[in-house]
CSV table of C-alpha atoms in Angstrom, one decimal:
chain,number,residue,atom,x,y,z
A,1,MET,CA,-0.1,-0.2,0.0
A,2,SER,CA,1.0,3.5,-0.8
A,3,ARG,CA,1.4,6.3,1.8
A,4,GLN,CA,-1.6,7.8,1.1
A,5,ASP,CA,-3.5,4.5,1.3
A,6,ASP,CA,-2.1,4.1,4.7
A,7,ARG,CA,-3.3,7.6,5.8
A,8,LEU,CA,-6.6,6.4,4.1
A,9,GLN,CA,-6.8,3.4,6.2
A,10,ALA,CA,-5.7,5.2,9.4
A,11,GLN,CA,-8.6,7.8,8.9
A,12,LEU,CA,-11.0,5.1,8.6
A,13,TRP,CA,-9.9,3.7,11.8
A,14,LEU,CA,-10.1,6.9,13.5
A,15,ASP,CA,-13.8,7.5,12.4
A,16,GLU,CA,-14.3,3.7,13.0
A,17,PRO,CA,-12.3,2.4,15.8
A,18,GLY,CA,-14.3,-0.8,16.0
A,19,ARG,CA,-12.9,-1.8,12.8
A,20,LEU,CA,-9.0,-1.9,13.9
A,21,SER,CA,-10.4,-3.2,17.3
A,22,GLU,CA,-11.8,-6.4,15.7
A,23,LEU,CA,-8.9,-6.8,13.6
A,24,LEU,CA,-6.3,-6.7,16.8
A,25,VAL,CA,-8.7,-9.0,18.7
A,26,ARG,CA,-8.6,-11.4,16.2
A,27,LEU,CA,-4.8,-11.3,16.0
A,28,ALA,CA,-4.4,-11.6,20.1
A,29,ASP,CA,-7.1,-14.6,20.2
A,30,GLN,CA,-5.4,-16.5,17.5
A,31,LEU,CA,-2.1,-15.6,19.1
A,32,GLU,CA,-3.0,-16.8,22.3
A,33,ALA,CA,-4.5,-20.2,21.0
A,34,ALA,CA,-1.1,-20.9,18.7
A,35,VAL,CA,1.7,-20.3,21.3
A,36,MET,CA,3.0,-23.3,23.5
A,37,PRO,CA,5.1,-23.0,26.5
A,38,ARG,CA,8.8,-22.9,25.9
A,39,PRO,CA,11.0,-25.1,28.1
A,40,ALA,CA,13.4,-22.9,30.4
A,41,VAL,CA,16.9,-22.8,29.1
A,42,SER,CA,17.8,-21.7,32.7
A,43,ARG,CA,16.6,-20.7,36.0
A,44,ARG,CA,17.4,-17.1,35.1
A,45,SER,CA,15.8,-17.5,31.5
A,46,GLU,CA,12.7,-15.2,30.6
A,47,PRO,CA,9.5,-17.0,30.4
A,48,ALA,CA,8.6,-17.6,26.8
A,49,VAL,CA,6.2,-19.2,24.2
A,50,THR,CA,7.0,-20.6,20.8
A,51,LEU,CA,5.1,-21.0,17.5
A,52,SER,CA,6.0,-22.4,14.1
A,53,GLU,CA,7.1,-20.2,11.4
A,54,SER,CA,4.3,-21.0,9.2
A,55,THR,CA,1.7,-20.2,12.0
A,56,ALA,CA,3.6,-16.8,12.6
A,57,ALA,CA,3.1,-16.0,8.8
A,58,SER,CA,-0.4,-16.7,9.1
A,59,LEU,CA,-1.0,-14.6,12.3
A,60,VAL,CA,1.0,-11.5,10.2
A,61,ALA,CA,-1.3,-12.3,7.3
A,62,ILE,CA,-4.3,-11.0,9.5
A,63,VAL,CA,-2.8,-7.5,9.5
A,64,GLY,CA,-1.7,-8.0,5.8
A,65,THR,CA,-1.3,-4.7,4.0
A,66,ASP,CA,-2.7,-2.6,7.0
A,67,ARG,CA,0.6,-2.6,9.0
A,68,GLY,CA,1.3,0.9,7.4
A,69,GLY,CA,-2.2,2.0,8.5
A,70,ILE,CA,-1.2,1.2,12.1
A,71,ASN,CA,1.9,3.3,11.9
A,72,GLU,CA,-0.1,6.3,10.5
A,73,TYR,CA,-2.7,5.7,13.1
A,74,ARG,CA,-0.1,6.3,15.6
A,75,ARG,CA,0.7,9.5,14.2
A,76,LEU,CA,-2.8,10.9,13.8
A,77,THR,CA,-4.0,10.3,17.4
A,78,ASP,CA,-2.9,10.5,20.8
A,79,ALA,CA,-6.5,10.0,22.5
A,80,SER,CA,-6.6,6.2,21.6
A,81,PRO,CA,-5.4,3.9,24.4
A,82,LEU,CA,-3.9,1.6,21.6
A,83,ASP,CA,0.0,1.4,22.0
A,84,CYS,CA,0.8,0.9,18.2
A,85,ARG,CA,4.5,0.6,19.2
A,86,LEU,CA,3.8,-2.6,21.1
A,87,VAL,CA,1.3,-3.8,18.1
A,88,LEU,CA,4.3,-3.2,15.5
A,89,ASP,CA,6.8,-4.8,18.0
A,90,VAL,CA,4.6,-7.8,18.0
A,91,LEU,CA,4.4,-8.1,14.2
A,92,ASP,CA,8.3,-7.7,14.0
A,93,ARG,CA,8.7,-10.5,16.6
A,94,LEU,CA,6.5,-12.6,14.4
A,95,GLN,CA,8.6,-11.9,11.4
A,96,ALA,CA,11.9,-12.6,12.8
A,97,GLU,CA,14.4,-15.3,12.0
A,98,PRO,CA,13.2,-18.6,13.7
A,99,GLU,CA,15.3,-20.9,16.1
A,100,ASP,CA,15.1,-24.6,14.7
A,101,GLY,CA,11.9,-23.7,12.7
A,102,GLN,CA,10.0,-22.1,15.9
A,103,LEU,CA,9.7,-18.5,16.8
A,104,VAL,CA,10.5,-17.3,20.4
A,105,LEU,CA,8.2,-14.5,22.2
A,106,PRO,CA,8.4,-13.6,26.0
A,107,VAL,CA,5.3,-14.2,27.7
A,108,ALA,CA,5.5,-10.7,29.1
A,109,VAL,CA,5.1,-9.3,25.6
A,110,VAL,CA,2.3,-11.8,24.5
A,111,SER,CA,0.4,-10.6,27.9
A,112,GLU,CA,0.8,-6.8,27.4
A,113,PHE,CA,-0.2,-7.1,23.9
A,114,ARG,CA,-3.4,-9.0,25.1
A,115,GLY,CA,-4.2,-6.5,27.9
A,116,ASN,CA,-3.4,-3.5,25.5
A,117,VAL,CA,-5.9,-4.7,23.0
A,118,ASP,CA,-8.7,-5.6,25.2
A,119,GLU,CA,-8.2,-2.1,26.5
A,120,PHE,CA,-8.5,-0.8,23.1
A,121,ALA,CA,-11.3,-2.8,22.6
A,122,ARG,CA,-13.5,-1.4,25.5
A,123,TRP,CA,-12.5,2.2,24.6
A,124,ALA,CA,-13.7,1.4,20.8
A,125,ARG,CA,-17.1,0.1,22.1
A,126,PHE,CA,-17.2,3.1,24.4
A,127,GLN,CA,-16.7,5.4,21.4
A,128,GLN,CA,-19.3,3.3,19.3
A,129,ARG,CA,-21.9,3.9,22.3
A,130,GLN,CA,-21.2,7.6,22.5
A,131,GLU,CA,-22.0,8.2,18.7
A,132,GLN,CA,-25.3,6.3,19.4
A,133,THR,CA,-26.3,8.7,22.2
A,134,LEU,CA,-29.9,9.6,22.0
A,135,PRO,CA,-30.3,13.3,22.7
A,136,ARG,CA,-33.1,13.2,25.0
A,137,SER,CA,-34.3,11.2,28.0
A,138,ASP,CA,-38.2,11.7,29.1
A,139,ALA,CA,-37.2,10.0,32.5
A,140,LEU,CA,-34.8,13.1,33.1
A,141,LYS,CA,-37.0,15.6,31.0
A,142,THR,CA,-33.5,16.4,30.0
A,143,SER,CA,-31.8,16.8,26.5
A,144,ILE,CA,-28.2,17.0,25.8
A,145,GLU,CA,-26.0,18.5,22.6
A,146,PHE,CA,-22.3,18.3,22.0
A,147,VAL,CA,-21.0,21.7,21.1
A,148,ASP,CA,-17.5,21.6,20.2
A,149,ASP,CA,-15.6,19.7,23.3
A,150,GLU,CA,-18.3,20.7,25.8
A,151,LEU,CA,-21.5,19.0,26.5
A,152,LEU,CA,-24.6,20.9,26.9
A,153,VAL,CA,-26.9,19.4,29.5
A,154,LYS,CA,-30.6,21.3,29.0
A,155,THR,CA,-33.6,20.4,31.3
A,156,ASP,CA,-37.3,21.1,30.7
A,157,GLY,CA,-37.9,24.4,32.5
A,158,ASP,CA,-34.9,24.1,34.9
A,159,GLY,CA,-32.1,25.7,32.8
A,160,SER,CA,-28.9,24.5,31.3
A,161,LEU,CA,-25.0,23.8,32.0
A,162,LYS,CA,-22.2,23.1,30.2
A,163,LEU,CA,-20.1,19.9,31.2
A,164,ARG,CA,-16.3,19.9,30.4
A,165,GLY,CA,-13.5,17.7,31.1
A,166,ALA,CA,-12.1,14.2,30.3
A,167,VAL,CA,-13.8,12.8,33.3
A,168,SER,CA,-17.4,14.7,34.0
A,169,ILE,CA,-18.4,14.1,30.3
A,170,PRO,CA,-17.6,10.4,29.9
A,171,MET,CA,-19.1,9.9,33.3
A,172,PHE,CA,-22.2,11.6,32.8
A,173,LEU,CA,-22.6,9.9,29.2
A,174,ALA,CA,-22.3,6.5,30.7
A,175,LEU,CA,-25.0,7.1,33.1
A,176,TRP,CA,-27.0,8.9,30.3
A,177,ARG,CA,-26.6,5.5,28.0
A,178,ALA,CA,-27.1,2.9,30.8
A,179,PRO,CA,-30.6,1.5,31.1
A,180,GLY,CA,-32.5,3.4,33.8
A,181,HIS,CA,-29.4,5.8,34.2
A,182,ARG,CA,-28.1,3.2,36.3
A,183,LEU,CA,-24.6,1.6,36.2
A,184,SER,CA,-22.4,-0.5,38.4
A,185,ALA,CA,-19.2,0.8,39.8
A,186,GLN,CA,-17.3,-2.0,38.0
A,187,SER,CA,-18.9,-0.9,34.4
A,188,PHE,CA,-17.6,2.3,35.3
A,189,LEU,CA,-14.0,1.0,35.9
A,190,ASP,CA,-14.2,-1.0,32.6
A,191,ILE,CA,-15.0,2.2,31.0
A,192,ASP,CA,-12.0,4.0,32.2
A,193,ARG,CA,-9.1,1.9,33.5
A,194,SER,CA,-7.2,4.7,34.9
A,195,LEU,CA,-10.0,5.2,37.4
A,196,SER,CA,-9.8,3.5,41.1
A,197,ALA,CA,-12.7,2.9,43.2
A,198,SER,CA,-12.1,5.9,45.4
A,199,GLY,CA,-11.3,8.1,42.4
A,200,LEU,CA,-14.7,7.2,41.0
A,201,GLU,CA,-16.3,8.2,44.3
A,202,ARG,CA,-14.6,11.6,44.1
A,203,HIS,CA,-15.6,12.3,40.3
A,204,SER,CA,-19.2,11.2,41.1
A,205,THR,CA,-19.5,13.7,44.1
A,206,ARG,CA,-17.9,16.2,41.8
A,207,LEU,CA,-20.3,15.6,38.9
A,208,CYS,CA,-23.1,15.8,41.2
A,209,SER,CA,-22.4,19.2,42.5
A,210,LYS,CA,-22.2,20.4,39.0
A,211,LEU,CA,-25.5,19.0,38.2
A,212,GLN,CA,-27.4,20.6,41.0
A,213,GLY,CA,-27.8,23.8,39.0
A,214,VAL,CA,-30.0,21.9,36.6
A,215,LEU,CA,-32.0,19.6,39.4
A,216,LEU,CA,-30.2,16.8,38.5
A,217,GLU,CA,-28.0,14.5,40.7
A,218,VAL,CA,-25.7,11.3,40.9
A,219,ILE,CA,-26.4,9.2,43.9
A,220,ARG,CA,-25.1,5.9,45.3
A,221,SER,CA,-27.3,2.8,44.4
A,222,GLY,CA,-26.5,-0.4,45.6
A,223,SER,CA,-22.9,-1.4,44.1
A,224,GLY,CA,-23.2,1.5,41.6
A,225,TYR,CA,-24.6,5.0,40.8
A,226,VAL,CA,-27.6,6.4,39.3
A,227,LEU,CA,-28.4,9.5,37.6
A,228,ARG,CA,-31.9,11.1,38.2
A,229,ARG,CA,-33.9,14.2,38.9
A,230,CYS,CA,-33.7,15.8,42.6
A,231,PRO,CA,-36.5,14.4,44.7
A,232,ARG,CA,-37.3,18.0,45.9
A,233,GLN,CA,-38.5,18.5,42.3
A,234,GLY,CA,-42.2,17.9,42.4
A,235,HIS,CA,-42.8,17.8,38.5
């Protein structure tokens, strides 16, 4: 593929990250299924797995000519959690010279790759849900609208506010999309792996204080949180 083709492919993934996610999940799944533990060479040797050269070639073929697109994707975005350097490193290792017909990969690299791909897949699903966000909730008598990098929250007869920031907006949207506007704490942590349980509590309290201006609130509900209209509002 030409450099222009690579850029077009990367732009497609920027617009639809689920496509890249599906590709890499398939690669990670088949890589895990193909490798075999490598007998330790010595007590100090790094834990490793092996796979045949032919199997490695079939894994590389999953990505095929899209490899250049991955490199361009890395250049175009810093918002994605995908570690493109790690992906390219794994592809390089799968194309390395075999040892006695077998390729050797450190267990740590395979594990890190699996974890990063899974994180990227969760993020891609979140991005897809964000694009499918309904603009109005009759239960909350509230509508929302994206205005540049802000989220306009407008309630019927109770005014409006603009939410800003990389924490408040995703947290509000997660509750907005959830059935009954109720979401478990673990679901929050799955959406944003950088959050801790204590951090989630602080952020929910901060978000609640912002929403008071439009008579909405976030409260604890069992093992999670719920977004609702303030009880003191009688209509």
